[in-house]
PDB file of N, CA and C in Angstrom:
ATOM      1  N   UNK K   1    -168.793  51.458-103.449  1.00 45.00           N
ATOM      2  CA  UNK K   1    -169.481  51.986-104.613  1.00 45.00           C
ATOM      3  C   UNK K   1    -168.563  51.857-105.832  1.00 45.00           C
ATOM      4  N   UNK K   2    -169.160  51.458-107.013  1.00 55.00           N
ATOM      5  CA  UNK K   2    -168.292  51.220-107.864  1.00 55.00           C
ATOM      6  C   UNK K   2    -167.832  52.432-108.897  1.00 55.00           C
ATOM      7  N   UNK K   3    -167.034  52.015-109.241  1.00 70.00           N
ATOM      8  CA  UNK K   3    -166.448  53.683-110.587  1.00 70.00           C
ATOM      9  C   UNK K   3    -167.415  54.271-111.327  1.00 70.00           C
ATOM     10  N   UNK K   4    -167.589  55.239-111.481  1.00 69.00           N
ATOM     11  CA  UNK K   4    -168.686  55.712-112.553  1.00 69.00           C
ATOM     12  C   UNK K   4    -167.898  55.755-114.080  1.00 69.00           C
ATOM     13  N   UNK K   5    -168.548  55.504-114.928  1.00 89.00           N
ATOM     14  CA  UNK K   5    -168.160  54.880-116.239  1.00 89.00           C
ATOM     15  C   UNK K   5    -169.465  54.726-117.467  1.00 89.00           C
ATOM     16  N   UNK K   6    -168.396  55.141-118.516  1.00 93.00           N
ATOM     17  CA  UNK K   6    -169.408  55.074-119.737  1.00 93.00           C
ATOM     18  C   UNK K   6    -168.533  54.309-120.690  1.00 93.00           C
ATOM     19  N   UNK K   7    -169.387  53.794-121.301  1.00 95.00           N
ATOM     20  CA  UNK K   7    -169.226  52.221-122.115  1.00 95.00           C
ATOM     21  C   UNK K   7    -168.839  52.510-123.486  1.00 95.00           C
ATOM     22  N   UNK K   8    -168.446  51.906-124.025  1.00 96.00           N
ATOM     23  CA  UNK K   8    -168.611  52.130-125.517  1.00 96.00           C
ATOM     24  C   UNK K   8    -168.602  50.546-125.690  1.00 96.00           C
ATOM     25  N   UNK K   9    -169.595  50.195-127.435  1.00 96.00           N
ATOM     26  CA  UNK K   9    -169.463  48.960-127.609  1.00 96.00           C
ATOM     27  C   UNK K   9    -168.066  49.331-128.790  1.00 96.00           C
ATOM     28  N   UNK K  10    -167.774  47.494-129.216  1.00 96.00           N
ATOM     29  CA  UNK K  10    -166.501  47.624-130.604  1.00 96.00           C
ATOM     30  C   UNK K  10    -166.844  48.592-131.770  1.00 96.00           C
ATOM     31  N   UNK K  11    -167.982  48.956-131.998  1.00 97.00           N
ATOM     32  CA  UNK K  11    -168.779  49.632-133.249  1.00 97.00           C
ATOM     33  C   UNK K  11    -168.853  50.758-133.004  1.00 97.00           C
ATOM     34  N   UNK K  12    -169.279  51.567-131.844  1.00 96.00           N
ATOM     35  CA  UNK K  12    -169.354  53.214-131.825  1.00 96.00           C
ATOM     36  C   UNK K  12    -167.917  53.294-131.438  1.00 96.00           C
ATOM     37  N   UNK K  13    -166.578  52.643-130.851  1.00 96.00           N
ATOM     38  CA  UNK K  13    -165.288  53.186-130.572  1.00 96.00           C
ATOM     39  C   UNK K  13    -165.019  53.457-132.528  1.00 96.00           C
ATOM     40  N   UNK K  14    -164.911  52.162-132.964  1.00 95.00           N
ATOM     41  CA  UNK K  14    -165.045  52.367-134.673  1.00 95.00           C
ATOM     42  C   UNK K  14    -164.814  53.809-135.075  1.00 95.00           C
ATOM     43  N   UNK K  15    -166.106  53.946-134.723  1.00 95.00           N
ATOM     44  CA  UNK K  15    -166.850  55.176-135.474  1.00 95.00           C
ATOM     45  C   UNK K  15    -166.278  56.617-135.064  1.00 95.00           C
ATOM     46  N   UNK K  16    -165.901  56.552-133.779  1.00 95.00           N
ATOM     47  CA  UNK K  16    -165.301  57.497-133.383  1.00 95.00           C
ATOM     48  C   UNK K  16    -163.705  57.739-133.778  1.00 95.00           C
ATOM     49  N   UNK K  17    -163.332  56.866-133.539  1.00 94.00           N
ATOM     50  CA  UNK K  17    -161.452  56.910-134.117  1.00 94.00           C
ATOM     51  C   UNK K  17    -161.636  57.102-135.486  1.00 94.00           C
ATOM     52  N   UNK K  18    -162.942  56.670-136.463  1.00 93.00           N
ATOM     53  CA  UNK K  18    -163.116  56.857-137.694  1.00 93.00           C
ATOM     54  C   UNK K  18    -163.169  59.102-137.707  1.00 93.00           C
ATOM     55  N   UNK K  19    -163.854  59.366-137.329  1.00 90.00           N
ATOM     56  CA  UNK K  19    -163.889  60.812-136.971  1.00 90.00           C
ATOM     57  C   UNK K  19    -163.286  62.080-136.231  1.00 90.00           C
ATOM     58  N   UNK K  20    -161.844  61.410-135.447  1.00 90.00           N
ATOM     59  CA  UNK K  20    -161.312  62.210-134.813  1.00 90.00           C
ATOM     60  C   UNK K  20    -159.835  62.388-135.626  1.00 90.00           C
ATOM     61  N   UNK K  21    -159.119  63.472-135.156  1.00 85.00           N
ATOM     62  CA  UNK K  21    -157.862  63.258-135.943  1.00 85.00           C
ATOM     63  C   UNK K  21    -156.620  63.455-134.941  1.00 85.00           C
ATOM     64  N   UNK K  22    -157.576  64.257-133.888  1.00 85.00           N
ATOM     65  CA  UNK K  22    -155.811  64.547-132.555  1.00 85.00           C
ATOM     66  C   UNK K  22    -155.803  63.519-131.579  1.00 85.00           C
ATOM     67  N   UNK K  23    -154.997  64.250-130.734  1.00 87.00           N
ATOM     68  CA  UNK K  23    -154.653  62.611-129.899  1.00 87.00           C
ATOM     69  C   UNK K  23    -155.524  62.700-128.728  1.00 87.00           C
ATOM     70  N   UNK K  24    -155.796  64.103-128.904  1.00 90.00           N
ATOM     71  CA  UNK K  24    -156.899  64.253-127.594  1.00 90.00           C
ATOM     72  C   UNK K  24    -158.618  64.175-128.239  1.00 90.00           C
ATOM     73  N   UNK K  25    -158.228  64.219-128.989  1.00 92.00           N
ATOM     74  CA  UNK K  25    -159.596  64.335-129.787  1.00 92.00           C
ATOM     75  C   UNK K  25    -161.057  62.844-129.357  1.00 92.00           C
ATOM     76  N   UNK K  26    -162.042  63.394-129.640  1.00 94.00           N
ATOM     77  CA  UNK K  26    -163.178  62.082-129.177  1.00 94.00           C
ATOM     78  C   UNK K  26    -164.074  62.719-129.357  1.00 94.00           C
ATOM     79  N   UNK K  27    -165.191  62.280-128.469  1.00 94.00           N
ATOM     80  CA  UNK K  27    -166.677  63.106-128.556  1.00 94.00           C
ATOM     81  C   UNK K  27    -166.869  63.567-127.044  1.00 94.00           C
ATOM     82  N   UNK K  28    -167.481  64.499-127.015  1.00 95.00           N
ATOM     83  CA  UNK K  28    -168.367  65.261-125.542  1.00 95.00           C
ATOM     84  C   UNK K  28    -169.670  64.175-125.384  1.00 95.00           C
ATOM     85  N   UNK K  29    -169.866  64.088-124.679  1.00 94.00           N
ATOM     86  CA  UNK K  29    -171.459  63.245-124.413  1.00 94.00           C
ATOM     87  C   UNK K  29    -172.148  64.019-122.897  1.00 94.00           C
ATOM     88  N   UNK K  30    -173.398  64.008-123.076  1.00 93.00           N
ATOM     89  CA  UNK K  30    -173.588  64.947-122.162  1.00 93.00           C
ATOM     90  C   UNK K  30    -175.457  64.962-121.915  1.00 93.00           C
ATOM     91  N   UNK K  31    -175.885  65.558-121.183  1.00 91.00           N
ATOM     92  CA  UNK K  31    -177.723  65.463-121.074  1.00 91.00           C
ATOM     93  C   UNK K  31    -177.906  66.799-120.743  1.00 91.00           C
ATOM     94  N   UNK K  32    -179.038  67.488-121.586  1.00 88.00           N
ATOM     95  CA  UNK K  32    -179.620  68.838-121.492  1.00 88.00           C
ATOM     96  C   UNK K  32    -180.692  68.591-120.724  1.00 88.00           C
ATOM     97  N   UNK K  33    -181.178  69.941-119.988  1.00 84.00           N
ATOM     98  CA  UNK K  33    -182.988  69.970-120.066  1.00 84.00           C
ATOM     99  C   UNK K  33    -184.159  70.121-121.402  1.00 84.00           C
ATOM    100  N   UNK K  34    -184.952  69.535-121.368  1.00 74.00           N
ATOM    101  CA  UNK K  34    -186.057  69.521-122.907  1.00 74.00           C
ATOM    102  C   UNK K  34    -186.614  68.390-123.454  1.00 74.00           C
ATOM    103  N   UNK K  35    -187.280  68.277-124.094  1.00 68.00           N
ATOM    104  CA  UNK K  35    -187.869  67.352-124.803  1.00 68.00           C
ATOM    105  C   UNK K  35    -189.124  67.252-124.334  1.00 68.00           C
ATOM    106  N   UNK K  36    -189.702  66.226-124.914  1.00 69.00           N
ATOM    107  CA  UNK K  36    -191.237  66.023-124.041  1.00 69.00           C
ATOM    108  C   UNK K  36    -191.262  64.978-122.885  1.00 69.00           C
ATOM    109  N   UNK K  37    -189.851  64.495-122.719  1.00 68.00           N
ATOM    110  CA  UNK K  37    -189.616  63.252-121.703  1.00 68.00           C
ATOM    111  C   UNK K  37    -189.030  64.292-120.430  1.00 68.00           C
ATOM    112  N   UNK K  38    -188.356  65.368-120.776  1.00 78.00           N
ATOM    113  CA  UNK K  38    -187.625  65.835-119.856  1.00 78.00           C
ATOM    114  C   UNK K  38    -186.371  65.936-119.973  1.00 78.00           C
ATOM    115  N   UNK K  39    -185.526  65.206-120.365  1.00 84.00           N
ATOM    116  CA  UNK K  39    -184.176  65.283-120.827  1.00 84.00           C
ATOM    117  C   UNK K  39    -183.714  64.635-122.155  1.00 84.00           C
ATOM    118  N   UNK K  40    -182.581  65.447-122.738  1.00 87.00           N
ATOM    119  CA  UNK K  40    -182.551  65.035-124.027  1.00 87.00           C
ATOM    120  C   UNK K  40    -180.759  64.664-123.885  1.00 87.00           C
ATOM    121  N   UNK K  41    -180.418  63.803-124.423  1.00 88.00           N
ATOM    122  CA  UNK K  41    -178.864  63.278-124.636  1.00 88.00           C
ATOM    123  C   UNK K  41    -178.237  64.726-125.419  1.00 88.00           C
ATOM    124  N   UNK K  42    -176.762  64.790-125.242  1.00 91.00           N
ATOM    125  CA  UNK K  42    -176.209  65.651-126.444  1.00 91.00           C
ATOM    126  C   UNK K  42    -174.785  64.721-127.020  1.00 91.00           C
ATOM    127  N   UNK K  43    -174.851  65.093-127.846  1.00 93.00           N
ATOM    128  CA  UNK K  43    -173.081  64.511-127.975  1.00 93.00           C
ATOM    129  C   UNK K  43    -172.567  65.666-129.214  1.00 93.00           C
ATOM    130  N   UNK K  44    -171.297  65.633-128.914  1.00 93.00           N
ATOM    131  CA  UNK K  44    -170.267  66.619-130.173  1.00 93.00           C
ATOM    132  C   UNK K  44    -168.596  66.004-130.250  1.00 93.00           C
ATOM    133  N   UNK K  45    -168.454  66.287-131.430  1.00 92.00           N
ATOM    134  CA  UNK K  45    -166.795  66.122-131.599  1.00 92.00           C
ATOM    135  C   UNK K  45    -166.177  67.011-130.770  1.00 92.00           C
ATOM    136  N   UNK K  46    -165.285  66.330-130.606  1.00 92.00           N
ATOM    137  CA  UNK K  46    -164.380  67.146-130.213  1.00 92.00           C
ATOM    138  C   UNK K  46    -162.972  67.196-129.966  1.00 92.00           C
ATOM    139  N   UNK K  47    -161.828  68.128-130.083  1.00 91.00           N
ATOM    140  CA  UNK K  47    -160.318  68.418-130.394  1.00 91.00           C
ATOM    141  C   UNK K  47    -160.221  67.797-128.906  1.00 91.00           C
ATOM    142  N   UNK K  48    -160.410  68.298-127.535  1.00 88.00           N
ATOM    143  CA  UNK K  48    -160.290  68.473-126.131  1.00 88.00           C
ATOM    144  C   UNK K  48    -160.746  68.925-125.345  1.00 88.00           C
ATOM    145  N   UNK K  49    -160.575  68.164-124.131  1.00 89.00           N
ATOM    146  CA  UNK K  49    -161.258  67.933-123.236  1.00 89.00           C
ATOM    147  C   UNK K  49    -161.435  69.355-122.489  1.00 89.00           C
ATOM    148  N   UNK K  50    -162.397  69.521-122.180  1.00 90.00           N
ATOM    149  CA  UNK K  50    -162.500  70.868-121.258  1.00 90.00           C
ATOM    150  C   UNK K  50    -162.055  70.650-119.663  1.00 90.00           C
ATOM    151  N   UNK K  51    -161.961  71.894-119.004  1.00 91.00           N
ATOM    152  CA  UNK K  51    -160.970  71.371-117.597  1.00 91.00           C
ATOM    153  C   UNK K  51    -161.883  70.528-116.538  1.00 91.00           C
ATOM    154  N   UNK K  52    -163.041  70.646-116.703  1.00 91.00           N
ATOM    155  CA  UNK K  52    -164.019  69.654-115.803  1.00 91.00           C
ATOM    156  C   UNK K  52    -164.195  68.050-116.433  1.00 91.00           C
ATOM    157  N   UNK K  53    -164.227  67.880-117.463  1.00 93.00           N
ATOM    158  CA  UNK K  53    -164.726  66.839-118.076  1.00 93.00           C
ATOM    159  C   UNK K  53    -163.908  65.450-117.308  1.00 93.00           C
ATOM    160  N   UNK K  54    -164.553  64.345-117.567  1.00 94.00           N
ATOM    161  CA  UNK K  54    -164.083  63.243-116.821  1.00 94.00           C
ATOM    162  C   UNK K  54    -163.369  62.327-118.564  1.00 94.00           C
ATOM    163  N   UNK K  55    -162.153  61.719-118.176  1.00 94.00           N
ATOM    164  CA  UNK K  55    -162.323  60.795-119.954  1.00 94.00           C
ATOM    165  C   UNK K  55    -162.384  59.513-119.443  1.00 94.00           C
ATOM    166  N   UNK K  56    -163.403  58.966-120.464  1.00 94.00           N
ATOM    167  CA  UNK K  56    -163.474  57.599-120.588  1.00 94.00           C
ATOM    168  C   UNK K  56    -162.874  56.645-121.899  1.00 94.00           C
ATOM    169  N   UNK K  57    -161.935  55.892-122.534  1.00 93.00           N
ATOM    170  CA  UNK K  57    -161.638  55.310-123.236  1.00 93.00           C
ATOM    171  C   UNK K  57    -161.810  53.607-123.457  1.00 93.00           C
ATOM    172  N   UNK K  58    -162.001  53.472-124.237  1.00 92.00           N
ATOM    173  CA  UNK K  58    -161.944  52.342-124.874  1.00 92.00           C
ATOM    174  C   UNK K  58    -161.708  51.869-126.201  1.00 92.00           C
ATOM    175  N   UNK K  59    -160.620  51.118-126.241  1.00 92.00           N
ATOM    176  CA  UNK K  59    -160.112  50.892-127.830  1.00 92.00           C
ATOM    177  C   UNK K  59    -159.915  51.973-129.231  1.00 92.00           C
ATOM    178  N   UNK K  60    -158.561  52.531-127.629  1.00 92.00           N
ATOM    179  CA  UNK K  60    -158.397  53.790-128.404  1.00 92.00           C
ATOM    180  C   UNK K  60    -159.672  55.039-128.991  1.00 92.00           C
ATOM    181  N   UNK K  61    -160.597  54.813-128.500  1.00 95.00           N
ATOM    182  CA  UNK K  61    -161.679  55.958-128.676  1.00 95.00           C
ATOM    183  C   UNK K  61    -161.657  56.806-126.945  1.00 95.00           C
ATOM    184  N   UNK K  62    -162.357  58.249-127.329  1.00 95.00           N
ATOM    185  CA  UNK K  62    -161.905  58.965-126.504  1.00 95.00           C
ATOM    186  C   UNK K  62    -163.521  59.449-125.920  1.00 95.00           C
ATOM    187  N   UNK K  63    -164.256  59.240-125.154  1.00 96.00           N
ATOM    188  CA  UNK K  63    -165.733  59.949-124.377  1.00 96.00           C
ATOM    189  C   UNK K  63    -165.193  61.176-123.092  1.00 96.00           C
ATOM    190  N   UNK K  64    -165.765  62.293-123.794  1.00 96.00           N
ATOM    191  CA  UNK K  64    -165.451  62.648-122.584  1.00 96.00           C
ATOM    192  C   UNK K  64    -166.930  63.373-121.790  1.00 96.00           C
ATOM    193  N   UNK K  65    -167.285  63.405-120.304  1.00 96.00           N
ATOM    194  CA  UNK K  65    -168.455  63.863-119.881  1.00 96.00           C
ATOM    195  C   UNK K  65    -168.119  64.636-118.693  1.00 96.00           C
ATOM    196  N   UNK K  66    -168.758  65.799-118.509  1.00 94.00           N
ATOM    197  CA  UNK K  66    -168.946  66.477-117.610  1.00 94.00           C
ATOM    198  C   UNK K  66    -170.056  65.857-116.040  1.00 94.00           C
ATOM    199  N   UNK K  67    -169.001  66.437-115.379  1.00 92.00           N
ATOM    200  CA  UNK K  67    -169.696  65.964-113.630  1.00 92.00           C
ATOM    201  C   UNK K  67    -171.146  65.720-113.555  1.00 92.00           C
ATOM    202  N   UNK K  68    -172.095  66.668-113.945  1.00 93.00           N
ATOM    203  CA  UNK K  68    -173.284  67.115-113.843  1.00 93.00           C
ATOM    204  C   UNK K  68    -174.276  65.825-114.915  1.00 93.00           C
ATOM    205  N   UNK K  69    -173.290  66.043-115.909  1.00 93.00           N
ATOM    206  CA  UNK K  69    -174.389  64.896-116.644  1.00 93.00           C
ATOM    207  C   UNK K  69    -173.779  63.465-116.360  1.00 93.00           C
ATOM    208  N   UNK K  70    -172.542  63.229-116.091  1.00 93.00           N
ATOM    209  CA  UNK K  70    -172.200  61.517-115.639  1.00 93.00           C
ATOM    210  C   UNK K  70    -173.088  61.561-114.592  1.00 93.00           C
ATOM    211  N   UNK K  71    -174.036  61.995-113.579  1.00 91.00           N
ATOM    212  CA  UNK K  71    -175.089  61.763-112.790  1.00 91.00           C
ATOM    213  C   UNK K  71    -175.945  60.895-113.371  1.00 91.00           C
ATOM    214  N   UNK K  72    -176.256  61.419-114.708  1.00 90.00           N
ATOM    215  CA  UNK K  72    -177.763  60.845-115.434  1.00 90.00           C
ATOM    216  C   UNK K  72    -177.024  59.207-116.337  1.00 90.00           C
ATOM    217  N   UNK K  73    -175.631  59.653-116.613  1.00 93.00           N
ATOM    218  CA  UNK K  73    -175.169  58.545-117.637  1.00 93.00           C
ATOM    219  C   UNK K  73    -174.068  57.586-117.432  1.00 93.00           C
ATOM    220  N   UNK K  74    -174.151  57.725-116.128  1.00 93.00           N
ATOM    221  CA  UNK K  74    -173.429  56.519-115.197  1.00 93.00           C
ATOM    222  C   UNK K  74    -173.544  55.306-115.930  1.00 93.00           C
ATOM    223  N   UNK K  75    -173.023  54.159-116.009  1.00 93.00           N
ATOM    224  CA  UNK K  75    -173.189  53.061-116.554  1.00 93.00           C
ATOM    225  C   UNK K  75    -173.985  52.835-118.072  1.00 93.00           C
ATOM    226  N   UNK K  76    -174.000  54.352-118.920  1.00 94.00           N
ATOM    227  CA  UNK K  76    -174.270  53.775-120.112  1.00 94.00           C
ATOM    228  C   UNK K  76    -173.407  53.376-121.017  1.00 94.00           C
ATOM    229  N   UNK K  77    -174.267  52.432-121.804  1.00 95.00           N
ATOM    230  CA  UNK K  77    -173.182  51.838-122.667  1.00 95.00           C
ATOM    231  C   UNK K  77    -173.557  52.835-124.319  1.00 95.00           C
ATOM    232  N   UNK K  78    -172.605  53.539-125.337  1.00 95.00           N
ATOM    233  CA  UNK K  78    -172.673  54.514-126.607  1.00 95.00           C
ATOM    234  C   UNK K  78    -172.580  53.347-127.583  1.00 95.00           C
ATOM    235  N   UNK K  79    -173.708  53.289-128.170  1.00 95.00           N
ATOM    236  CA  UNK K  79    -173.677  51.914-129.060  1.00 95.00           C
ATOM    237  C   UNK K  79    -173.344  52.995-130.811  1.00 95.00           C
ATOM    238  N   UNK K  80    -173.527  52.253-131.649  1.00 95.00           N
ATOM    239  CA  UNK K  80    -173.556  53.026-133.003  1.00 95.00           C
ATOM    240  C   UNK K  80    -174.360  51.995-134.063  1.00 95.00           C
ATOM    241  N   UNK K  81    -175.497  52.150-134.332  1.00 92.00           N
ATOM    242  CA  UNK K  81    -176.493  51.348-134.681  1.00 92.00           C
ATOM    243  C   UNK K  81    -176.536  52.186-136.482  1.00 92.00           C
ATOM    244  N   UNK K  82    -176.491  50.954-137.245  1.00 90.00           N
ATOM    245  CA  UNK K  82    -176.654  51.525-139.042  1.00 90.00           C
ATOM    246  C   UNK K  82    -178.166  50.454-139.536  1.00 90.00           C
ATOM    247  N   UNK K  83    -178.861  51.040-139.512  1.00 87.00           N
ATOM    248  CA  UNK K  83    -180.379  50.529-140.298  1.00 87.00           C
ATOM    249  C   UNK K  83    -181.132  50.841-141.195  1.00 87.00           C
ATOM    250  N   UNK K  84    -181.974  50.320-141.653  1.00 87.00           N
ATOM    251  CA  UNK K  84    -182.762  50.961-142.449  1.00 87.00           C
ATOM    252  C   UNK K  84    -183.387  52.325-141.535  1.00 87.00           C
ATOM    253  N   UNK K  85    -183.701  52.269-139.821  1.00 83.00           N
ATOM    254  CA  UNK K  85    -184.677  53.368-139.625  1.00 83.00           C
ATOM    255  C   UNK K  85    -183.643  54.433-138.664  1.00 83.00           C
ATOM    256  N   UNK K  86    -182.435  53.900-138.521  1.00 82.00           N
ATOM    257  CA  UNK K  86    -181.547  55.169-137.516  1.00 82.00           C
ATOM    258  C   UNK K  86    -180.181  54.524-137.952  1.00 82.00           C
ATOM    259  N   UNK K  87    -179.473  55.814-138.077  1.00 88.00           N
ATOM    260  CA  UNK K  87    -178.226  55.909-138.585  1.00 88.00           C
ATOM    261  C   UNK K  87    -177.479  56.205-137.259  1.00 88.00           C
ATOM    262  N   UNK K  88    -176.408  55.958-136.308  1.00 90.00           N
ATOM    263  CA  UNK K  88    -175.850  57.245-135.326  1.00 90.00           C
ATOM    264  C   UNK K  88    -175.514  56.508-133.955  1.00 90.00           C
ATOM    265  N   UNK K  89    -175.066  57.250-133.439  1.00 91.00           N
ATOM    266  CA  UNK K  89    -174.659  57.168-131.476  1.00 91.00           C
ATOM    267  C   UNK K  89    -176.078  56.575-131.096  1.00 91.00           C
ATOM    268  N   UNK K  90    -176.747  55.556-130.359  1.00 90.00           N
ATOM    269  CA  UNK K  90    -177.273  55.650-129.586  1.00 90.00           C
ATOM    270  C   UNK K  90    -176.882  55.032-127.650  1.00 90.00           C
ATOM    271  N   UNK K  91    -177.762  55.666-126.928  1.00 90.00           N
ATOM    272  CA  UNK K  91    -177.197  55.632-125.734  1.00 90.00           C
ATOM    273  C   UNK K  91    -178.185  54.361-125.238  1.00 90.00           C
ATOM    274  N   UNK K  92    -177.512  53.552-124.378  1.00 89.00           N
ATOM    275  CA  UNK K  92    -177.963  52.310-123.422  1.00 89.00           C
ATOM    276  C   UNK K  92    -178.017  52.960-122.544  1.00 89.00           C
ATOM    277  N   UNK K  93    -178.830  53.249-121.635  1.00 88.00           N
ATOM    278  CA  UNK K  93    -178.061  53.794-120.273  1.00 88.00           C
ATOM    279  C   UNK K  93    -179.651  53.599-119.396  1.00 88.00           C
ATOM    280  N   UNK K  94    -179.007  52.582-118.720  1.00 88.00           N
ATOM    281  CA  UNK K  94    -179.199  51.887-117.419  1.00 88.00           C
ATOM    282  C   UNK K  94    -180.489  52.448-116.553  1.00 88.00           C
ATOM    283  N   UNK K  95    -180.110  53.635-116.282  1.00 83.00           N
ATOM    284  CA  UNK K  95    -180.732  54.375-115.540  1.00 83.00           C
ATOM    285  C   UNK K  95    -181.903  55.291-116.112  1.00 83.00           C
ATOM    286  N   UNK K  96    -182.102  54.697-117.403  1.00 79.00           N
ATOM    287  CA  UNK K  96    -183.673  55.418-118.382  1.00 79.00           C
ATOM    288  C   UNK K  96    -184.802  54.874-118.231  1.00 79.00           C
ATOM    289  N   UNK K  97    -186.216  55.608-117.257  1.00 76.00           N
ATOM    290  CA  UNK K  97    -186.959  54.396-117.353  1.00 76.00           C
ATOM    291  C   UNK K  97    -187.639  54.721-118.196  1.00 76.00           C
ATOM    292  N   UNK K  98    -187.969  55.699-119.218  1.00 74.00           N
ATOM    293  CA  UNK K  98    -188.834  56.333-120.056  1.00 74.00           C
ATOM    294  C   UNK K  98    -188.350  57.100-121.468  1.00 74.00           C
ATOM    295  N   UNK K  99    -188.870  57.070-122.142  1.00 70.00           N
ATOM    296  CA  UNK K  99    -188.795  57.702-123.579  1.00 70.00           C
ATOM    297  C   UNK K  99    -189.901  58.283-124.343  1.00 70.00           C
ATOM    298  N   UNK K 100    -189.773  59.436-125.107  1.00 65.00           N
ATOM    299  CA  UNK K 100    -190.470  60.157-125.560  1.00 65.00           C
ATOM    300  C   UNK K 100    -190.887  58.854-127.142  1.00 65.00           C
ATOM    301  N   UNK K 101    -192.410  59.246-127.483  1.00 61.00           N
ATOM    302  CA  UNK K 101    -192.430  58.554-128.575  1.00 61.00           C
ATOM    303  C   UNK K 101    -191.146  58.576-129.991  1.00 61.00           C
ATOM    304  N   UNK K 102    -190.506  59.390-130.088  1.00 60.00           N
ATOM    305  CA  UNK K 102    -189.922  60.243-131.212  1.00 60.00           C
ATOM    306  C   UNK K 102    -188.366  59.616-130.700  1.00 60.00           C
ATOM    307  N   UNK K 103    -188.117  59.486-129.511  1.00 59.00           N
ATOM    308  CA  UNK K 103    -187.015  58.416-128.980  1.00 59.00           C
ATOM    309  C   UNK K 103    -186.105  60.013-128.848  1.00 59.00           C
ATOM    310  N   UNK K 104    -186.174  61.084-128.777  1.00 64.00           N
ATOM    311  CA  UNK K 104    -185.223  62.374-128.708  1.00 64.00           C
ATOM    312  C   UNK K 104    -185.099  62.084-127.255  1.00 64.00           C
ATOM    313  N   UNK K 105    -186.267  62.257-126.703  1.00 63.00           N
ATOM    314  CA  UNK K 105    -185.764  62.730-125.161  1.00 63.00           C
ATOM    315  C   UNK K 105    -185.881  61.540-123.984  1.00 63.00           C
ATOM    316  N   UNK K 106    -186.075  61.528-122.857  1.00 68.00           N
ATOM    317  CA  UNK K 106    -186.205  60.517-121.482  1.00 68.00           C
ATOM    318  C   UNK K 106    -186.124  61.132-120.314  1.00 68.00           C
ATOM    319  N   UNK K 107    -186.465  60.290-119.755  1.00 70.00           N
ATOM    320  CA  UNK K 107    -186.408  60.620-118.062  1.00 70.00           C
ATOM    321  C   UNK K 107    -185.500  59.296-117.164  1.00 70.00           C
ATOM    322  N   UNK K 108    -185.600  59.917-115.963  1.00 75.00           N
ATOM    323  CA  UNK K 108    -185.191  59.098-115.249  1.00 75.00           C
ATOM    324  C   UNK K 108    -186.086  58.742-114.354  1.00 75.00           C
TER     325      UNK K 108
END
């Protein structure tokens, strides 16, 4: 079985080293219950890692996710998309077969 792992592309690591300032510092990424799909993504800044969290890095950017939600976000890749219609983090992740019209929430 292979490693469980979350992705970042060259553009959301960017964005993140653009926003952090410590050495432990990165973002939380994570999945709630809610939405009209059933589950909704979360993400937050953050100084450090809490004592459960797993870290994932890439190019010097820092992800960190808790046990419970790397279940749902195994193999996604944290893109950072700038457009005319969405500004922000969005998540690739592999294992989504569904989305709410409004794109907030998903299922598996």
């Amino acid at each position: 079985m292979a490693e469980a792992a979350i992705h970042l592309t060259p553009k959301a690591a960017e964005k993140i080293r653009e926003q952090v300032a410590g050495p432990q510092s990165g973002i939380r990424v994570g999945v709630k219950g809610g939405g009209c799909s059933g589950l909704s993504y979360v993400i937050e800044f953050c100084d450090q890692p809490r004592a459960k969290d797993r870290l994932f890095e890439e190019d010097g950017a820092k992800v960190y996710v808790d046990a419970k939600s790397l279940l749902y976000l195994n193999g996604t890749t944290l893109d950072f998309v700038d457009t005319f219609q969405q500004k922000g983090f969005k998540f690739l992740n592999p294992q989504q077969r569904s989305e709410c019209g409004c794109g907030e929430s998903f299922s598996i």
